[in-house]
Short mmCIF file of C-alpha atoms in Angstrom, two decimals:
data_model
loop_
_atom_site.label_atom_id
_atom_site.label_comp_id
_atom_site.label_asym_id
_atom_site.label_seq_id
_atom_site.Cartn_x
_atom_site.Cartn_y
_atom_site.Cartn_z
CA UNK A 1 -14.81 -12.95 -3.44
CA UNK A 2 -11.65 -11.32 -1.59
CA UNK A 3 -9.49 -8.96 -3.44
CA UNK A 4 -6.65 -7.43 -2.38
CA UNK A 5 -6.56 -3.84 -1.26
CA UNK A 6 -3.68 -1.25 -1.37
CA UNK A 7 -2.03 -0.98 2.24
CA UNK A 8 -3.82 2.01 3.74
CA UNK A 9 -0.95 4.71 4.56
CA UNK A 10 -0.45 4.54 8.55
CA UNK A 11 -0.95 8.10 9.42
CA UNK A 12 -2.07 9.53 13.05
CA UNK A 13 -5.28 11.92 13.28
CA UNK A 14 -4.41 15.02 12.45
CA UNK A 15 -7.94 17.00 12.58
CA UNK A 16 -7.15 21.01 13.95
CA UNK A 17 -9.57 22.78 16.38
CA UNK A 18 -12.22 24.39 14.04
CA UNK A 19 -11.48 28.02 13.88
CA UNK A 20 -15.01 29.50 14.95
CA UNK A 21 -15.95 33.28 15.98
CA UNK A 22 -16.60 31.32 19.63
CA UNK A 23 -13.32 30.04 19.46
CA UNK A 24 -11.45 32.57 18.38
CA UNK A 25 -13.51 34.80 21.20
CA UNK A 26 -12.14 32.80 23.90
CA UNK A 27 -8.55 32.52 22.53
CA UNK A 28 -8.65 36.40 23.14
CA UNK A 29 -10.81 36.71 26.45
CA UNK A 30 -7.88 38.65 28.02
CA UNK A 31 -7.66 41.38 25.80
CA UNK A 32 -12.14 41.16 25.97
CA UNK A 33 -11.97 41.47 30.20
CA UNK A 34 -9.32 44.35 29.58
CA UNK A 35 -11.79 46.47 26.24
CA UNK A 36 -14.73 45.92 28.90
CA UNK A 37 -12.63 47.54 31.95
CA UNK A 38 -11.78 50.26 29.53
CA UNK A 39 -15.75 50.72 28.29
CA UNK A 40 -16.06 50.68 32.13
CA UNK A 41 -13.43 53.29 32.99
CA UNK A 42 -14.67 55.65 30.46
CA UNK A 43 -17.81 55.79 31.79
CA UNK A 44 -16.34 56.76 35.52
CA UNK A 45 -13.95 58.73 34.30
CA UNK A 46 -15.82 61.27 31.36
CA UNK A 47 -18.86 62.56 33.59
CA UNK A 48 -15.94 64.10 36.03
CA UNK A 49 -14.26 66.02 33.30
CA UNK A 50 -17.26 67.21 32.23
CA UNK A 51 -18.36 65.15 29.40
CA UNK A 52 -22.48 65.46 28.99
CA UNK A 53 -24.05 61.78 29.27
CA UNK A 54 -24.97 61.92 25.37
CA UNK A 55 -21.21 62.55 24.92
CA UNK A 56 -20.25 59.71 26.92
CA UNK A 57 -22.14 57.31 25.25
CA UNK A 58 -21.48 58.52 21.88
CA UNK A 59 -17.38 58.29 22.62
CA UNK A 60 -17.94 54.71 24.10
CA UNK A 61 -20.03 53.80 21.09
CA UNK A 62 -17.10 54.51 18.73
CA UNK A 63 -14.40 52.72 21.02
CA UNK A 64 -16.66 49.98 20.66
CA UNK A 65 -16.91 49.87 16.75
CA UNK A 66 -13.49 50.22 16.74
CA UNK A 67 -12.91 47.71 18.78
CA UNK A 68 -15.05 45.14 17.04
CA UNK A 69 -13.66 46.19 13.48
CA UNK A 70 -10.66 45.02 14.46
CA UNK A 71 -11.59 41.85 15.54
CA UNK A 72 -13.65 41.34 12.95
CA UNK A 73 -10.53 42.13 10.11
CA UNK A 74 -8.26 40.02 12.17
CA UNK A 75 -10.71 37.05 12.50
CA UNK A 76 -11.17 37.53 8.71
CA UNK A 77 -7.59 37.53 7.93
CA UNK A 78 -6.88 34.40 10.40
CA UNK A 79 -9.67 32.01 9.43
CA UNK A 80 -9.24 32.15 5.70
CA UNK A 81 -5.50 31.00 6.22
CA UNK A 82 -6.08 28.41 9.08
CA UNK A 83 -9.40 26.87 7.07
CA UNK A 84 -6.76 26.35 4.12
CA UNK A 85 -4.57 24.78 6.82
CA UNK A 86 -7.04 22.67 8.12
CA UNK A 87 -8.01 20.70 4.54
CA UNK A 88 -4.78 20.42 3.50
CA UNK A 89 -3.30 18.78 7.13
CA UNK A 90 -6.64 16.43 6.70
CA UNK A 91 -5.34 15.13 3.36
CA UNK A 92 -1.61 15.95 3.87
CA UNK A 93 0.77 12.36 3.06
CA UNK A 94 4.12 13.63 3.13
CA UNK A 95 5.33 16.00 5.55
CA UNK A 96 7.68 17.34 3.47
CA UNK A 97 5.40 18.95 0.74
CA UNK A 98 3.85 21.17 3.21
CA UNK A 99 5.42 24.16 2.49
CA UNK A 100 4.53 23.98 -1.36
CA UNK A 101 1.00 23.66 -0.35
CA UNK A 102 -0.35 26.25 1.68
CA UNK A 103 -0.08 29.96 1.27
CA UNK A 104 2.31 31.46 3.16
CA UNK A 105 0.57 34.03 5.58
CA UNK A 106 0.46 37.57 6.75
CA UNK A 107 -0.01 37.83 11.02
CA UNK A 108 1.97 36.79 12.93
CA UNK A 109 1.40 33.53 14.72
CA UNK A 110 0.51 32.37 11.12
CA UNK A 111 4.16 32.98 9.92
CA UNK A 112 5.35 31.36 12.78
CA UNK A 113 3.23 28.33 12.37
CA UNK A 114 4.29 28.39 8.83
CA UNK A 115 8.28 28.16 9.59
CA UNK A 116 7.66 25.81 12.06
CA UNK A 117 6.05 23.62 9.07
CA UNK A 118 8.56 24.15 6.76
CA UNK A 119 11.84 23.34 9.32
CA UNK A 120 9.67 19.88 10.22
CA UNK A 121 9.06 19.10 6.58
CA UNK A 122 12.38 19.84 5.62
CA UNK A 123 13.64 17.88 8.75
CA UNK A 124 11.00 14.73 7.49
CA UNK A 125 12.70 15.18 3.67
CA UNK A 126 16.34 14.48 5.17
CA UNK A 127 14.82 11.34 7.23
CA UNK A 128 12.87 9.90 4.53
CA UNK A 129 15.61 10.35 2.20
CA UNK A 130 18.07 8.24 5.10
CA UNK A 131 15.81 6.01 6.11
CA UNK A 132 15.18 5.40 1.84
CA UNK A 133 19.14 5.13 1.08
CA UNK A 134 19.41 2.71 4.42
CA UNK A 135 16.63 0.72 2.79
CA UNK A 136 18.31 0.69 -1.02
CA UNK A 137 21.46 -0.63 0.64
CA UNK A 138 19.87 -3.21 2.87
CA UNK A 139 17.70 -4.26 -0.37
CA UNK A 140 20.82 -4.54 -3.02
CA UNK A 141 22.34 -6.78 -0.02
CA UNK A 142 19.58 -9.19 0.55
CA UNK A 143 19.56 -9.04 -3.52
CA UNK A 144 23.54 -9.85 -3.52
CA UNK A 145 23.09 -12.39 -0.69
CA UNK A 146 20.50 -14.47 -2.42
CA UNK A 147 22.03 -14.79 -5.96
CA UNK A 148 25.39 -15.89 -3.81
CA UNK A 149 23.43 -18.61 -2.13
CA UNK A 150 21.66 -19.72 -5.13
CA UNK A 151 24.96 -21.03 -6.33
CA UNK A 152 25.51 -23.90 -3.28
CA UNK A 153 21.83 -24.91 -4.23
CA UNK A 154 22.60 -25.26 -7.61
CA UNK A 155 25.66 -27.20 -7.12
CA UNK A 156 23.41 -29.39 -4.46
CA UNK A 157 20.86 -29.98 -6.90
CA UNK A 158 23.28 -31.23 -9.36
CA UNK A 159 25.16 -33.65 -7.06
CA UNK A 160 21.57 -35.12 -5.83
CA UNK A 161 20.53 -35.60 -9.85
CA UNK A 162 23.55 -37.86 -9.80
CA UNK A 163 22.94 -39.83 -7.27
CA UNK A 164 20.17 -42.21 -6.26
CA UNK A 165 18.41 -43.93 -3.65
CA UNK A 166 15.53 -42.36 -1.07
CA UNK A 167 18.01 -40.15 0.39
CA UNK A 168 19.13 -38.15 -2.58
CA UNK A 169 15.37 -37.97 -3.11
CA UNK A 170 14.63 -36.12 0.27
CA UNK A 171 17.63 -34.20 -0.29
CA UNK A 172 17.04 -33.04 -3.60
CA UNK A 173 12.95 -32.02 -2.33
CA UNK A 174 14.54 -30.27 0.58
CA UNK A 175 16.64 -28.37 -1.80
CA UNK A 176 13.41 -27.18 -3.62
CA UNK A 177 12.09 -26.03 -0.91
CA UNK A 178 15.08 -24.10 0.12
CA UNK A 179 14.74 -22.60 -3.25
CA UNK A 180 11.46 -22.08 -3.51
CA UNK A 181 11.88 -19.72 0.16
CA UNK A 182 14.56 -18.04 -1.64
CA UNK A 183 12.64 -16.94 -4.45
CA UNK A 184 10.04 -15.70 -1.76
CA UNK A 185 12.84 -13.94 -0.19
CA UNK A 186 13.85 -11.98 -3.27
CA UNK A 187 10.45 -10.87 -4.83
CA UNK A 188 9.95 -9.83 -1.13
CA UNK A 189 13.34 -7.94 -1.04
CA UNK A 190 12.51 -6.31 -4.44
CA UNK A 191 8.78 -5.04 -3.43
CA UNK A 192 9.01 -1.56 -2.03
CA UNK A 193 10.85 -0.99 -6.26
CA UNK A 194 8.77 -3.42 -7.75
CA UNK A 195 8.16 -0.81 -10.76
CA UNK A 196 11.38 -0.78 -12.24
CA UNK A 197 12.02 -4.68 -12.43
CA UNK A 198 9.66 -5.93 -15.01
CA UNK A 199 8.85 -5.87 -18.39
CA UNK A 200 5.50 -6.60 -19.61
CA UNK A 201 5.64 -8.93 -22.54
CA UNK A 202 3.08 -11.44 -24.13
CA UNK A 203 4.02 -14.95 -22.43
CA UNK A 204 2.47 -18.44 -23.20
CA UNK A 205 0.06 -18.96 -20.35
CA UNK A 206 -0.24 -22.81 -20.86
CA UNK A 207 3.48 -22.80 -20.65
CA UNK A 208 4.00 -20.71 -17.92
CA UNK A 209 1.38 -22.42 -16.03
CA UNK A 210 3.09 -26.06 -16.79
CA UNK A 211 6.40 -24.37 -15.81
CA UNK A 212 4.95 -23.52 -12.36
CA UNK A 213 4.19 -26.98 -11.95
CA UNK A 214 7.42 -28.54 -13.34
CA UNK A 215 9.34 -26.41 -10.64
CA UNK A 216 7.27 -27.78 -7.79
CA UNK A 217 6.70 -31.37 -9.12
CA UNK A 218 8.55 -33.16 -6.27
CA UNK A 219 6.26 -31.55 -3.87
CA UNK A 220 3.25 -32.23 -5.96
CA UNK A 221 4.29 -36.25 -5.88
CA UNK A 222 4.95 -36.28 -2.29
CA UNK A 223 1.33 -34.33 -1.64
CA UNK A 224 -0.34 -36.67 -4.18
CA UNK A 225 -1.80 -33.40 -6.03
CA UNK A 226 -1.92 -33.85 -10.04
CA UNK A 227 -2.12 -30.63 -11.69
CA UNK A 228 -4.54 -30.31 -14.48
CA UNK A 229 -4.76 -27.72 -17.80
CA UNK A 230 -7.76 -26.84 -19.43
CA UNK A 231 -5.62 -23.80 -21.57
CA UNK A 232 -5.86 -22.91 -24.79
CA UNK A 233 -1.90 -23.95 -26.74
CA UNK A 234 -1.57 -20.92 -28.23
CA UNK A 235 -3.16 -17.87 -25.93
CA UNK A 236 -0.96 -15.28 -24.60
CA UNK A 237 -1.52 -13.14 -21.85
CA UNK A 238 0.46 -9.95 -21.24
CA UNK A 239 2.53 -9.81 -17.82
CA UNK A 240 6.28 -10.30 -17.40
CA UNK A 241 6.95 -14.25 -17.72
CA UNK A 242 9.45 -14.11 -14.38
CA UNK A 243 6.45 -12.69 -11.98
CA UNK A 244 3.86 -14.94 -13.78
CA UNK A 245 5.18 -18.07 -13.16
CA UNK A 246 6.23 -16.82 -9.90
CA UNK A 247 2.73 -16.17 -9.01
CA UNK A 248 1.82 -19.50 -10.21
CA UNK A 249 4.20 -21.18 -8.02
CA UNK A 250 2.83 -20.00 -5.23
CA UNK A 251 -0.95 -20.82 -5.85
CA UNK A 252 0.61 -24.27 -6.38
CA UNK A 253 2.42 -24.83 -3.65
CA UNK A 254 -0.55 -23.45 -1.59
CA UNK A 255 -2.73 -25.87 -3.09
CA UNK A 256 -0.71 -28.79 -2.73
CA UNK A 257 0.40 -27.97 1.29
CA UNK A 258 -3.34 -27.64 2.15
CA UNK A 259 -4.57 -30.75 1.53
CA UNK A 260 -5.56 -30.37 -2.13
CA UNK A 261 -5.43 -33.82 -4.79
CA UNK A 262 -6.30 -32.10 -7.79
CA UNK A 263 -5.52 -28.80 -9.05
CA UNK A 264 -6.73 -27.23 -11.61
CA UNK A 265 -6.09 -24.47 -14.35
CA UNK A 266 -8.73 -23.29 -16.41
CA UNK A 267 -8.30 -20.18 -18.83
CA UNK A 268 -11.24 -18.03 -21.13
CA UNK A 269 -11.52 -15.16 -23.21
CA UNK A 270 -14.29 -12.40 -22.19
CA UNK A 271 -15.56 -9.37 -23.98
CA UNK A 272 -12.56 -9.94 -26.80
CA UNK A 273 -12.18 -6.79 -28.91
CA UNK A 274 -13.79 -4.46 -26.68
CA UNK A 275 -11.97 -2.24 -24.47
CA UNK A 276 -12.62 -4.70 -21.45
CA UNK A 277 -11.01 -7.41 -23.46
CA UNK A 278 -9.69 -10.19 -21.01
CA UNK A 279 -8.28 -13.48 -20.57
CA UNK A 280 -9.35 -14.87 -17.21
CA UNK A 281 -7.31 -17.75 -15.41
CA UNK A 282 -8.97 -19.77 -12.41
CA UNK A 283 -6.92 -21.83 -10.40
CA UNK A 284 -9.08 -24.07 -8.24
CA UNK A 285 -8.16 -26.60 -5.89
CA UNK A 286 -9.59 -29.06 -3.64
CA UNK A 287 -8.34 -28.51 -0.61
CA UNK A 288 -8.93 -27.82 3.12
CA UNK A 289 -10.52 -24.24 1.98
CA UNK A 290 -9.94 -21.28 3.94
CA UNK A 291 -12.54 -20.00 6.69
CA UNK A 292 -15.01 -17.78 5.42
CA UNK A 293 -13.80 -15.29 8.74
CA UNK A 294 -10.09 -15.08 7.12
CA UNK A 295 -11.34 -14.97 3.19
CA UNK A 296 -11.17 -11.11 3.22
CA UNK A 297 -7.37 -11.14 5.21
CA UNK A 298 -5.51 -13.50 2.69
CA UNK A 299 -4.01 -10.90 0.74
CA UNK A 300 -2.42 -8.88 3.54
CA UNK A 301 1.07 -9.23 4.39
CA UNK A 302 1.92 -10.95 7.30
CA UNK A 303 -1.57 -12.59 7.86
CA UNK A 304 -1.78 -16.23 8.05
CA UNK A 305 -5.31 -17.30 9.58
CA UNK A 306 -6.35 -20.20 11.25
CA UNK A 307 -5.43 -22.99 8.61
CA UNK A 308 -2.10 -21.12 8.60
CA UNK A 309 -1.46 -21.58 11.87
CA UNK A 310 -2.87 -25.52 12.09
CA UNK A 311 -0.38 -26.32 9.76
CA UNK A 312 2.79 -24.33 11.35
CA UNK A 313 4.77 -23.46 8.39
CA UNK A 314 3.06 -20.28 6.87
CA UNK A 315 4.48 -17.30 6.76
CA UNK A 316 1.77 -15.10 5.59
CA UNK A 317 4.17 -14.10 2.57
CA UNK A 318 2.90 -15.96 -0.18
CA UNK A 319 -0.55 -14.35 -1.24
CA UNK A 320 1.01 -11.18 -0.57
CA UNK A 321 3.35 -11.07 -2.87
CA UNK A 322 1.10 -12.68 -5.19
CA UNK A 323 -1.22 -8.88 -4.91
CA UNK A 324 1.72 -7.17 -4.93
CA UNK A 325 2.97 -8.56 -8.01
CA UNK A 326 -0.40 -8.65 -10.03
CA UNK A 327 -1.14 -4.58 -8.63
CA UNK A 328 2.31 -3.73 -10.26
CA UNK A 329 1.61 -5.55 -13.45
CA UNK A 330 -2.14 -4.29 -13.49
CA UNK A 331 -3.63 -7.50 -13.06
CA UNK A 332 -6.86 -8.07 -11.06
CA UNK A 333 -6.44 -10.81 -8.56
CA UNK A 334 -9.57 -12.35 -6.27
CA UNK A 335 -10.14 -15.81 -4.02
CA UNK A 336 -12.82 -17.13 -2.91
CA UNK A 337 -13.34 -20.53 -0.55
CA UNK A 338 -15.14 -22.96 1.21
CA UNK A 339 -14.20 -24.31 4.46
CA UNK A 340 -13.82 -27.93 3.37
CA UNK A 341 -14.65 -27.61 -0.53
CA UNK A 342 -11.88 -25.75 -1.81
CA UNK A 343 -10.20 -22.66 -2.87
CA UNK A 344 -10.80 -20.76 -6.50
CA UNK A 345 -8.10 -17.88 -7.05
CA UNK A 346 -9.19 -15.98 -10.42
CA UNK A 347 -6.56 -14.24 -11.95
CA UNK A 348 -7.45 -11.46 -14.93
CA UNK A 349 -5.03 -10.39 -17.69
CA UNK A 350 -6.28 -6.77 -19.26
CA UNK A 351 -5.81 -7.26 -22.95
CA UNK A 352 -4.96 -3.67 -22.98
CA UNK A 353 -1.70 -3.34 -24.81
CA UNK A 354 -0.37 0.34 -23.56
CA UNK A 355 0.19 -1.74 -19.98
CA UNK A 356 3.05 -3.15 -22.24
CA UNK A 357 4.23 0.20 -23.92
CA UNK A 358 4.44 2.05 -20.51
CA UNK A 359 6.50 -0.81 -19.26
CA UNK A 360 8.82 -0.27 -21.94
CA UNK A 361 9.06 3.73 -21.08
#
């Protein structure tokens, strides 16, 4: 069974050269060629003022100590600060926070390195936060847009309801498709703040499912697909009522525009009273199915697979908004299909109640 997965973060590979004693050796060969001309020089140079042999190797002996003690402090010093570097840049996510993280150091090129990651991350901050406020305008337009044009659609509608004949008909289905995009076009617009537009309350899932269908019911006729309910009256689910029957809609519509005749809704109970109390909702169909090759895409956004693309009017939208919607209301959501058989789409309601306090919060 597919289930959706959370859009891995696109981020480039970031992995720094491992600081090693061989690296850091060759880093510094020009100050080692210039130490071994020195070692070399001594040698030429103490025998003619009289320095015994003994005495020459003893004073070369200690240049050499000293020599290695300080690059053995300085490699010390170094790697402890550029090994912290390295783990955090290999799970760093926001530029920004870069600064906060990582110890600000004591040599040189470390401080350096350290400024330079502070000015970018402050630099990222004031993009993000652009980019964020260009995105919060463009969003409340879409938003204002949409509610606008849902007016003309309603007036539409209510002209067509008045009228009769095959043509009103067409008209009026046309219409709910128009609305039914623009719907679409507003849970999409509302995604990237999807946590601060719901409200998680306990909602009729018999109803809600029925509603779903009642919406879409012109399209149903015209596709010859009769929606069936195999729900308990009175069982509740928690999830905001808005998003569920959203949700809904879409699985219906799917079903119907791909070939299914029946469609049904079945809902259950598991593990009641426990802490992995449930209520489970399968939504199976009998349509064209989806190829077993695109099964594990469906959720992403965009994708529309081969059946998509046979049938010319997907826009990969649907099922993703469907994950999006059940992540943010911490539903699980999962499909599975059969090329030719069908498609089963298993939604699962937690019957854990603080999902509804925190929404509250």
């Amino acid at each position: 069974m597919s289930q959706p997965s959370p859009a891995a973060a696109d981020r480039p590979e970031t992995a720094l050269p491992p600081f090693t004693p061989a690296a850091y050796a060759r880093d510094h060969w020009f100050a080692l060629v210039i130490f071994a001309l020195c070692l070399v020089g001594l040698f030429l140079m103490l025998p003619t003022l009289g320095v015994s042999g003994h005495g020459t190797l003893l004073i070369a002996d200690f240049v050499t100590l000293c020599g290695l003690g300080v690059a053995v402090i300085d490699y010390r010093r170094k790697a402890a600060w550029y090994r912290e570097l390295s783990q955090l840049v290999a799970s760093l996510r926001r530029a920004s926070v870069f600064a906060s993280l990582v110890a600000e150091p004591s040599f040189l090129e470390g401080a350096i390195a350290y400024e330079t990651g502070r000015a970018v991350g402050a630099l990222s901050a004031a993009e993000v936060d652009g980019l964020a406020a260009d995105e919060e305008a463009y969003r409340r337009y879409i938003e204002l847009w949409i509610h606008e044009i849902k007016t003309p659609i309603a007036a539409i509608k209510l002209m067509t309801a008045n009228e009769g004949g095959a043509l009103a008909s067409k008209v009026a289905r046309e219409m709910e498709r128009i609305e039914a995009q623009v719907d679409q076009a507003l849970y999409y617009a509302r995604s990237s703040s999807l946590s601060q537009d719901y409200a998680i309350r306990e909602v009729n899932l018999l109803e809600a499912a029925r509603e779903a269908c009642k919406r879409n019911a012109r399209f149903l006729i015209e596709r010859g697909c009769t929606p069936r309910f195999a729900i308990p009256e009175h069982l509740t689910v928690l999830a905001d009522e808005p998003w569920l029957v959203f949700i809904l809609s879409q699985l219906t519509v799917n079903a119907a525009k791909y070939g299914a005749t029946e469609l049904n809704f079945n809902a259950r109970e598991e593990e009641a009273g426990t802490p992995r109390g449930r209520t489970v909702l399968e939504v199976r169909d009998n349509g064209c199915g989806i190829p077993a090759q695109d099964v594990p895409r469906v959720f992403e956004r965009g994708f529309t697979g081969e059946v998509g693309r046979a049938h010319g009017s997907a826009t990969g939208m649907g099922l993703y908004l469907v994950a999006s919607l059940c992540a943010a209301m911490g539903l699980h959501v999962g499909l599975a299909s059969e090329e030719g058989v069908g498609t089963r789409l298993i939604l699962t309601f937690p019957h854990d109640r603080t999902r509804k306090l925190l929404s509250q919060q």
